[in-house]
Amino acid sequence: MGESAVPLASGPSDPSGSTGEALLSVRGLTKHFGTNVAVDDVSFDIARGGSLAIVGESGSGKTTIAKMVVGLLAPTSGTITTCGHDRSTPARGAAERRRRGAEVQIVFQDPYSSLDPRQSGASAIDEVLALHRGGSSADRALRVAELGDLVGLDDRQLRALPKALSGGQRQRVAIARALAAEPQLLILDESVAALDVSIQAQVLNLLADVRADTGVSYLLISHDLAVVRQITDDVIVMHRGVVVERGATRDVLDHPQAAYTRLLRASVPTPGWRPRRRSEWTDAPDLSDVSDVSAG
Amino acid sequence: MSAADGRLLDVASLAVQLPVGGELRTVLHDVSFHIGPGEALGLVGESGSGKSMTARAIARLLPAGAVTTGTISYAGGDVTALKGAALRSYRAEVAMVFQDPRAHINPVRRIGDFMTEALRTNHGVSKADAVARAIGLLAEVGIADGQRRLEQHPHELSGGLLQRVMIASALLTEPRLLLADEPTTALDVTTQADVMAILDDLRRERGMALLFITHDLELASAVCDRTAVMYAGQLVEQRTSSQLHDDPLHPYTAGLVGARPRIDGDVTRLAAIPGRPRSAYEAPAGCAFADRCEHVEDACGEARPPLEPIEDGFVRCRRATELRGMLRAGGRHG
């Protein structure tokens, strides 16, 4: 059932390659929910400063992987290592939790539910700074302004409550808050999916700038192949908990090998695209959607 | 039944105001377009652009207290004046499909009850006939075991399956116009392609007109003859779909095309539109897009530009002719 069942294109994130410089190393990661196997024997690496996407549709297991890497879910089996430290089992004690928090941060999809409605952006960022960096309140205020600059928020916007901010501005607050811990790895869990097209472009440009300026690595969880192409170097494609293809993002999107990746690629509307019924696909993989919700 | 000019639906200078906190707030301003029998028109825009409100005005589903001016005419008759039996018969001819089927299908009733209720109560169709028609339509939208599905409840069906049920039930009264409001936005991309193909097939087979509302310009272009772009409660451009994409005339349309990352090529930096989308009530006094437009001039802030005919469509920009061809360069990079 593992990924060895499918011939895989090798790429920079191929686990069989050199792992000396890996910032994040995931091996044999598996998660069961009751009898349902959400993630089945998944392995990948992210190099320091690298950017990897996990792409897939509902039920592919991509968000479950993100939750295990950040520490919100415990794996059934397998290992997760960041900067040489194991994080496959729950942290013991506040110091260990803080150390893990300084390695990996996450930006969620919905900026409307991931911020405290009673806390300003500046206060949310300052709280993370106080926990992870300490320093005087004047030092922290300076750093809050720096982080605001980095994500394109002015002083007035930083002091506003979330309800006074647009979705794009809220997502900037969430990104600044995550960066305040100076993480090595930022998990972007569908972080631009809920944004309007014109705002999404601003945030994608911002994410490219932040990576260039700070050297932070990205693990992008997404269903959107165009977004994946824009901000990642490598990609793994998942279907029902299993990796079906991996490689350099550009190669996988331009020359998809697995039947599922080809279907995914061909489903994206582009100029001249015509929608096709699934029944017209001669080599279509077995997709659960037409049957029952229990399969998803 | 159609109007003499061959238009099934004709929307002219539509404006809608909604009561918010004791005052009337403009949500639509000067919206005009028409759809012929069997034709598909795409309505594209970002949050707050008014695209859903336009569909709701046509479907007579505006909230209480809404003030509508301008005209909406269907087959030559005034839609805003319909009531009673005439309104029911209009709703049989103009059906609507929503983004989230779970919010629009009663969770405690069986699929069969949901699908056949309108036919049996409003159209006097017998239970056996209504069930037979429902099963036939479920087959058309790719659900083979319709008999079993009719006995199930919504929670037993996936999102893609439930959206197919909603489309099938919208088609039960054999509408001549389908208003589809982001019908595939909540679906996975492979399911979206499948559902869009079904909608496209049904439209062609039945000669049904379609108003397709989406935030996805590429998707609208793929399935619609013409596409209209909305911004801040106004129509800013309406063209044949291929022209709209390849030769946009309004800076906002060009901005939308350029802001979207590409799946088939590499763009180092996206041509993002600065600022954020405006709602109708907070738009600047002159051109609503003036404060985000890279081609703005002083005169753009003075008066709201009208929607003017140009070649294959309409555009609301006083510099449209002058900027033609230059907008493309500011959009996507190869």
PDB file of C-alpha atoms in Angstrom, chain A residues 93-291:
ATOM      1  CA  GLY A  93       7.396  20.353  29.174  1.00  0.00           C
ATOM      2  CA  ALA A  94       7.149  23.997  28.223  1.00  0.00           C
ATOM      3  CA  ALA A  95      10.795  24.400  27.240  1.00  0.00           C
ATOM      4  CA  GLU A  96      10.570  21.585  24.678  1.00  0.00           C
ATOM      5  CA  ARG A  97       7.285  22.975  23.311  1.00  0.00           C
ATOM      6  CA  ARG A  98       8.879  26.395  22.957  1.00  0.00           C
ATOM      7  CA  ARG A  99      11.911  24.933  21.201  1.00  0.00           C
ATOM      8  CA  ARG A 100       9.626  23.143  18.744  1.00  0.00           C
ATOM      9  CA  GLY A 101       7.642  26.342  18.230  1.00  0.00           C
ATOM     10  CA  ALA A 102      10.835  28.150  17.289  1.00  0.00           C
ATOM     11  CA  GLU A 103      11.471  25.545  14.598  1.00  0.00           C
ATOM     12  CA  VAL A 104       8.059  25.217  12.961  1.00  0.00           C
ATOM     13  CA  GLN A 105       5.169  27.689  12.702  1.00  0.00           C
ATOM     14  CA  ILE A 106       1.940  27.446  10.738  1.00  0.00           C
ATOM     15  CA  VAL A 107      -0.352  29.854   8.864  1.00  0.00           C
ATOM     16  CA  PHE A 108      -3.884  28.512   8.523  1.00  0.00           C
ATOM     17  CA  GLN A 109      -6.352  28.887   5.671  1.00  0.00           C
ATOM     18  CA  ASP A 110      -8.976  31.084   7.249  1.00  0.00           C
ATOM     19  CA  PRO A 111      -7.728  34.431   8.555  1.00  0.00           C
ATOM     20  CA  TYR A 112     -11.193  35.024  10.001  1.00  0.00           C
ATOM     21  CA  SER A 113     -10.949  32.225  12.555  1.00  0.00           C
ATOM     22  CA  SER A 114      -7.195  32.003  13.200  1.00  0.00           C
ATOM     23  CA  LEU A 115      -6.864  35.381  14.961  1.00  0.00           C
ATOM     24  CA  ASP A 116      -8.265  36.324  18.371  1.00  0.00           C
ATOM     25  CA  PRO A 117     -11.016  38.880  17.628  1.00  0.00           C
ATOM     26  CA  ARG A 118     -10.162  40.835  20.819  1.00  0.00           C
ATOM     27  CA  GLN A 119      -6.432  41.117  20.166  1.00  0.00           C
ATOM     28  CA  SER A 120      -4.702  43.541  17.800  1.00  0.00           C
ATOM     29  CA  GLY A 121      -2.103  42.283  15.350  1.00  0.00           C
ATOM     30  CA  ALA A 122       0.638  44.127  17.232  1.00  0.00           C
ATOM     31  CA  SER A 123      -0.369  42.486  20.511  1.00  0.00           C
ATOM     32  CA  ALA A 124      -0.543  39.002  18.921  1.00  0.00           C
ATOM     33  CA  ILE A 125       2.942  39.443  17.436  1.00  0.00           C
ATOM     34  CA  ASP A 126       4.326  40.889  20.672  1.00  0.00           C
ATOM     35  CA  GLU A 127       3.034  37.896  22.632  1.00  0.00           C
ATOM     36  CA  VAL A 128       5.019  35.528  20.410  1.00  0.00           C
ATOM     37  CA  LEU A 129       8.113  37.751  20.650  1.00  0.00           C
ATOM     38  CA  ALA A 130       7.923  37.849  24.458  1.00  0.00           C
ATOM     39  CA  LEU A 131       7.673  34.061  24.588  1.00  0.00           C
ATOM     40  CA  HIS A 132      10.377  33.236  22.064  1.00  0.00           C
ATOM     41  CA  ARG A 133      12.821  36.162  22.182  1.00  0.00           C
ATOM     42  CA  GLY A 134      12.244  38.063  25.385  1.00  0.00           C
ATOM     43  CA  GLY A 135      13.831  41.517  25.487  1.00  0.00           C
ATOM     44  CA  SER A 136      12.419  44.814  26.705  1.00  0.00           C
ATOM     45  CA  SER A 137       9.021  46.001  25.575  1.00  0.00           C
ATOM     46  CA  ALA A 138      10.718  48.813  23.622  1.00  0.00           C
ATOM     47  CA  ASP A 139      12.884  46.255  21.747  1.00  0.00           C
ATOM     48  CA  ARG A 140       9.838  44.164  21.005  1.00  0.00           C
ATOM     49  CA  ALA A 141       7.864  47.180  19.762  1.00  0.00           C
ATOM     50  CA  LEU A 142      10.693  47.853  17.320  1.00  0.00           C
ATOM     51  CA  ARG A 143      10.602  44.236  16.143  1.00  0.00           C
ATOM     52  CA  VAL A 144       6.784  44.356  15.766  1.00  0.00           C
ATOM     53  CA  ALA A 145       7.212  47.361  13.449  1.00  0.00           C
ATOM     54  CA  GLU A 146       9.956  45.521  11.504  1.00  0.00           C
ATOM     55  CA  LEU A 147       7.741  42.485  11.039  1.00  0.00           C
ATOM     56  CA  GLY A 148       4.899  44.803  10.030  1.00  0.00           C
ATOM     57  CA  ASP A 149       7.169  46.310   7.376  1.00  0.00           C
ATOM     58  CA  LEU A 150       8.139  42.863   6.146  1.00  0.00           C
ATOM     59  CA  VAL A 151       4.508  41.855   5.546  1.00  0.00           C
ATOM     60  CA  GLY A 152       3.270  45.290   4.434  1.00  0.00           C
ATOM     61  CA  LEU A 153       1.215  46.430   7.436  1.00  0.00           C
ATOM     62  CA  ASP A 154       1.466  49.986   8.728  1.00  0.00           C
ATOM     63  CA  ASP A 155       1.276  51.056  12.358  1.00  0.00           C
ATOM     64  CA  ARG A 156      -2.439  51.833  12.237  1.00  0.00           C
ATOM     65  CA  GLN A 157      -3.247  48.417  10.755  1.00  0.00           C
ATOM     66  CA  LEU A 158      -1.054  46.685  13.347  1.00  0.00           C
ATOM     67  CA  ARG A 159      -2.946  48.355  16.169  1.00  0.00           C
ATOM     68  CA  ALA A 160      -6.393  47.559  14.718  1.00  0.00           C
ATOM     69  CA  LEU A 161      -8.545  44.643  15.861  1.00  0.00           C
ATOM     70  CA  PRO A 162      -9.049  41.887  13.246  1.00  0.00           C
ATOM     71  CA  LYS A 163     -12.622  43.011  12.534  1.00  0.00           C
ATOM     72  CA  ALA A 164     -11.265  46.294  11.118  1.00  0.00           C
ATOM     73  CA  LEU A 165      -8.959  44.427   8.715  1.00  0.00           C
ATOM     74  CA  SER A 166      -9.662  42.813   5.347  1.00  0.00           C
ATOM     75  CA  GLY A 167      -8.976  39.123   4.733  1.00  0.00           C
ATOM     76  CA  GLY A 168      -5.651  39.876   3.055  1.00  0.00           C
ATOM     77  CA  GLN A 169      -4.550  42.118   5.912  1.00  0.00           C
ATOM     78  CA  ARG A 170      -5.515  39.478   8.471  1.00  0.00           C
ATOM     79  CA  GLN A 171      -3.469  36.905   6.612  1.00  0.00           C
ATOM     80  CA  ARG A 172      -0.495  39.302   6.745  1.00  0.00           C
ATOM     81  CA  VAL A 173      -0.939  39.507  10.527  1.00  0.00           C
ATOM     82  CA  ALA A 174      -0.992  35.698  10.711  1.00  0.00           C
ATOM     83  CA  ILE A 175       2.201  35.502   8.625  1.00  0.00           C
ATOM     84  CA  ALA A 176       3.955  38.166  10.756  1.00  0.00           C
ATOM     85  CA  ARG A 177       2.881  36.379  13.938  1.00  0.00           C
ATOM     86  CA  ALA A 178       4.279  33.076  12.648  1.00  0.00           C
ATOM     87  CA  LEU A 179       7.547  34.752  11.588  1.00  0.00           C
ATOM     88  CA  ALA A 180       7.917  36.412  15.023  1.00  0.00           C
ATOM     89  CA  ALA A 181       9.138  33.090  16.423  1.00  0.00           C
ATOM     90  CA  GLU A 182      11.853  33.097  13.712  1.00  0.00           C
ATOM     91  CA  PRO A 183      10.936  29.578  12.626  1.00  0.00           C
ATOM     92  CA  GLN A 184      13.126  27.526  10.301  1.00  0.00           C
ATOM     93  CA  LEU A 185      10.029  26.119   8.639  1.00  0.00           C
ATOM     94  CA  LEU A 186       6.729  27.810   7.909  1.00  0.00           C
ATOM     95  CA  ILE A 187       3.778  25.558   7.140  1.00  0.00           C
ATOM     96  CA  LEU A 188       1.297  27.274   4.814  1.00  0.00           C
ATOM     97  CA  ASP A 189      -1.921  25.272   5.099  1.00  0.00           C
ATOM     98  CA  GLU A 190      -4.010  26.569   2.154  1.00  0.00           C
ATOM     99  CA  SER A 191      -2.933  30.010   3.375  1.00  0.00           C
ATOM    100  CA  VAL A 192      -3.954  31.869   0.210  1.00  0.00           C
ATOM    101  CA  ALA A 193      -6.960  29.724  -0.771  1.00  0.00           C
ATOM    102  CA  ALA A 194      -9.593  31.959   0.847  1.00  0.00           C
ATOM    103  CA  LEU A 195      -8.239  35.216  -0.611  1.00  0.00           C
ATOM    104  CA  ASP A 196      -9.581  37.125  -3.608  1.00  0.00           C
ATOM    105  CA  VAL A 197      -7.443  36.806  -6.746  1.00  0.00           C
ATOM    106  CA  SER A 198      -6.000  40.337  -6.543  1.00  0.00           C
ATOM    107  CA  ILE A 199      -5.141  39.909  -2.841  1.00  0.00           C
ATOM    108  CA  GLN A 200      -3.833  36.387  -3.354  1.00  0.00           C
ATOM    109  CA  ALA A 201      -1.243  37.775  -5.800  1.00  0.00           C
ATOM    110  CA  GLN A 202      -0.065  40.297  -3.193  1.00  0.00           C
ATOM    111  CA  VAL A 203       0.339  37.598  -0.534  1.00  0.00           C
ATOM    112  CA  LEU A 204       2.108  35.199  -2.948  1.00  0.00           C
ATOM    113  CA  ASN A 205       4.587  37.967  -3.831  1.00  0.00           C
ATOM    114  CA  LEU A 206       5.006  38.669  -0.119  1.00  0.00           C
ATOM    115  CA  LEU A 207       5.728  34.993   0.617  1.00  0.00           C
ATOM    116  CA  ALA A 208       8.385  34.929  -2.128  1.00  0.00           C
ATOM    117  CA  ASP A 209       9.991  38.088  -0.638  1.00  0.00           C
ATOM    118  CA  VAL A 210       9.923  36.737   2.913  1.00  0.00           C
ATOM    119  CA  ARG A 211      11.645  33.535   1.848  1.00  0.00           C
ATOM    120  CA  ALA A 212      14.303  35.490  -0.065  1.00  0.00           C
ATOM    121  CA  ASP A 213      14.856  37.883   2.857  1.00  0.00           C
ATOM    122  CA  THR A 214      14.832  35.448   5.785  1.00  0.00           C
ATOM    123  CA  GLY A 215      15.841  32.082   4.287  1.00  0.00           C
ATOM    124  CA  VAL A 216      12.798  30.423   5.910  1.00  0.00           C
ATOM    125  CA  SER A 217      11.631  27.134   4.354  1.00  0.00           C
ATOM    126  CA  TYR A 218       8.049  26.502   3.269  1.00  0.00           C
ATOM    127  CA  LEU A 219       5.836  23.455   3.457  1.00  0.00           C
ATOM    128  CA  LEU A 220       2.805  24.462   1.379  1.00  0.00           C
ATOM    129  CA  ILE A 221      -0.383  22.445   1.672  1.00  0.00           C
ATOM    130  CA  SER A 222      -2.569  23.226  -1.336  1.00  0.00           C
ATOM    131  CA  HIS A 223      -5.083  21.981  -3.852  1.00  0.00           C
ATOM    132  CA  ASP A 224      -4.196  24.781  -6.285  1.00  0.00           C
ATOM    133  CA  LEU A 225      -1.556  23.764  -8.819  1.00  0.00           C
ATOM    134  CA  ALA A 226      -0.936  27.328 -10.039  1.00  0.00           C
ATOM    135  CA  VAL A 227      -0.249  28.528  -6.482  1.00  0.00           C
ATOM    136  CA  VAL A 228       2.023  25.525  -5.976  1.00  0.00           C
ATOM    137  CA  ARG A 229       4.010  26.444  -9.080  1.00  0.00           C
ATOM    138  CA  GLN A 230       4.343  30.042  -7.933  1.00  0.00           C
ATOM    139  CA  ILE A 231       6.051  29.488  -4.560  1.00  0.00           C
ATOM    140  CA  THR A 232       7.516  25.984  -4.383  1.00  0.00           C
ATOM    141  CA  ASP A 233      10.528  24.205  -5.891  1.00  0.00           C
ATOM    142  CA  ASP A 234       9.427  20.654  -5.207  1.00  0.00           C
ATOM    143  CA  VAL A 235       6.108  18.908  -4.951  1.00  0.00           C
ATOM    144  CA  ILE A 236       4.602  15.653  -3.770  1.00  0.00           C
ATOM    145  CA  VAL A 237       1.190  14.660  -5.097  1.00  0.00           C
ATOM    146  CA  MET A 238      -1.058  12.726  -2.726  1.00  0.00           C
ATOM    147  CA  HIS A 239      -4.181  10.712  -3.356  1.00  0.00           C
ATOM    148  CA  ARG A 240      -6.030   8.929  -0.543  1.00  0.00           C
ATOM    149  CA  GLY A 241      -3.147   9.083   1.876  1.00  0.00           C
ATOM    150  CA  VAL A 242      -0.520   7.797  -0.521  1.00  0.00           C
ATOM    151  CA  VAL A 243       2.189   9.675  -2.445  1.00  0.00           C
ATOM    152  CA  VAL A 244       1.515   9.036  -6.148  1.00  0.00           C
ATOM    153  CA  GLU A 245       4.186  11.302  -7.634  1.00  0.00           C
ATOM    154  CA  ARG A 246       7.054  13.528  -6.559  1.00  0.00           C
ATOM    155  CA  GLY A 247       9.677  15.721  -8.161  1.00  0.00           C
ATOM    156  CA  ALA A 248      10.580  19.272  -9.085  1.00  0.00           C
ATOM    157  CA  THR A 249       7.338  21.302  -9.227  1.00  0.00           C
ATOM    158  CA  ARG A 250       7.950  22.475 -12.787  1.00  0.00           C
ATOM    159  CA  ASP A 251       8.643  18.944 -14.090  1.00  0.00           C
ATOM    160  CA  VAL A 252       5.644  17.397 -12.365  1.00  0.00           C
ATOM    161  CA  LEU A 253       3.258  20.072 -13.678  1.00  0.00           C
ATOM    162  CA  ASP A 254       4.685  20.128 -17.204  1.00  0.00           C
ATOM    163  CA  HIS A 255       5.115  16.357 -17.525  1.00  0.00           C
ATOM    164  CA  PRO A 256       2.847  14.623 -15.028  1.00  0.00           C
ATOM    165  CA  GLN A 257       3.500  10.872 -14.930  1.00  0.00           C
ATOM    166  CA  ALA A 258       0.936   9.348 -12.572  1.00  0.00           C
ATOM    167  CA  ALA A 259      -2.632   8.962 -13.914  1.00  0.00           C
ATOM    168  CA  TYR A 260      -3.982  10.909 -10.949  1.00  0.00           C
ATOM    169  CA  THR A 261      -1.584  13.822 -11.482  1.00  0.00           C
ATOM    170  CA  ARG A 262      -2.569  13.923 -15.149  1.00  0.00           C
ATOM    171  CA  LEU A 263      -6.252  14.059 -14.225  1.00  0.00           C
ATOM    172  CA  LEU A 264      -5.555  16.804 -11.677  1.00  0.00           C
ATOM    173  CA  ARG A 265      -3.533  18.792 -14.197  1.00  0.00           C
ATOM    174  CA  ALA A 266      -6.146  18.388 -16.932  1.00  0.00           C
ATOM    175  CA  SER A 267      -8.940  19.540 -14.596  1.00  0.00           C
ATOM    176  CA  VAL A 268      -7.519  23.041 -14.188  1.00  0.00           C
ATOM    177  CA  PRO A 269      -9.237  25.574 -16.480  1.00  0.00           C
ATOM    178  CA  THR A 270      -6.765  27.349 -18.774  1.00  0.00           C
ATOM    179  CA  PRO A 271      -7.372  29.197 -22.056  1.00  0.00           C
ATOM    180  CA  GLY A 272      -8.914  26.758 -24.547  1.00  0.00           C
ATOM    181  CA  TRP A 273      -9.818  24.267 -21.812  1.00  0.00           C
ATOM    182  CA  ARG A 274     -13.072  22.309 -22.115  1.00  0.00           C
ATOM    183  CA  PRO A 275     -14.537  20.533 -19.117  1.00  0.00           C
ATOM    184  CA  ARG A 276     -14.630  16.765 -19.554  1.00  0.00           C
ATOM    185  CA  ARG A 277     -16.850  14.258 -17.832  1.00  0.00           C
ATOM    186  CA  ARG A 278     -14.937  11.817 -15.701  1.00  0.00           C
ATOM    187  CA  SER A 279     -16.406   8.959 -17.715  1.00  0.00           C
ATOM    188  CA  GLU A 280     -14.507  10.275 -20.765  1.00  0.00           C
ATOM    189  CA  TRP A 281     -11.221   9.515 -19.032  1.00  0.00           C
ATOM    190  CA  THR A 282     -10.050   6.152 -20.256  1.00  0.00           C
ATOM    191  CA  ASP A 283      -7.279   5.849 -17.675  1.00  0.00           C
ATOM    192  CA  ALA A 284      -9.030   7.706 -14.869  1.00  0.00           C
ATOM    193  CA  PRO A 285      -7.999   6.544 -11.426  1.00  0.00           C
ATOM    194  CA  ASP A 286     -10.750   5.320  -9.152  1.00  0.00           C
ATOM    195  CA  LEU A 287     -12.115   8.492  -7.539  1.00  0.00           C
ATOM    196  CA  SER A 288     -14.344   8.252  -4.542  1.00  0.00           C
ATOM    197  CA  ASP A 289     -16.516  11.294  -5.046  1.00  0.00           C
ATOM    198  CA  VAL A 290     -19.206   9.728  -7.181  1.00  0.00           C
ATOM    199  CA  SER A 291     -19.832   6.939  -4.705  1.00  0.00           C
TER     200      SER A 291
END
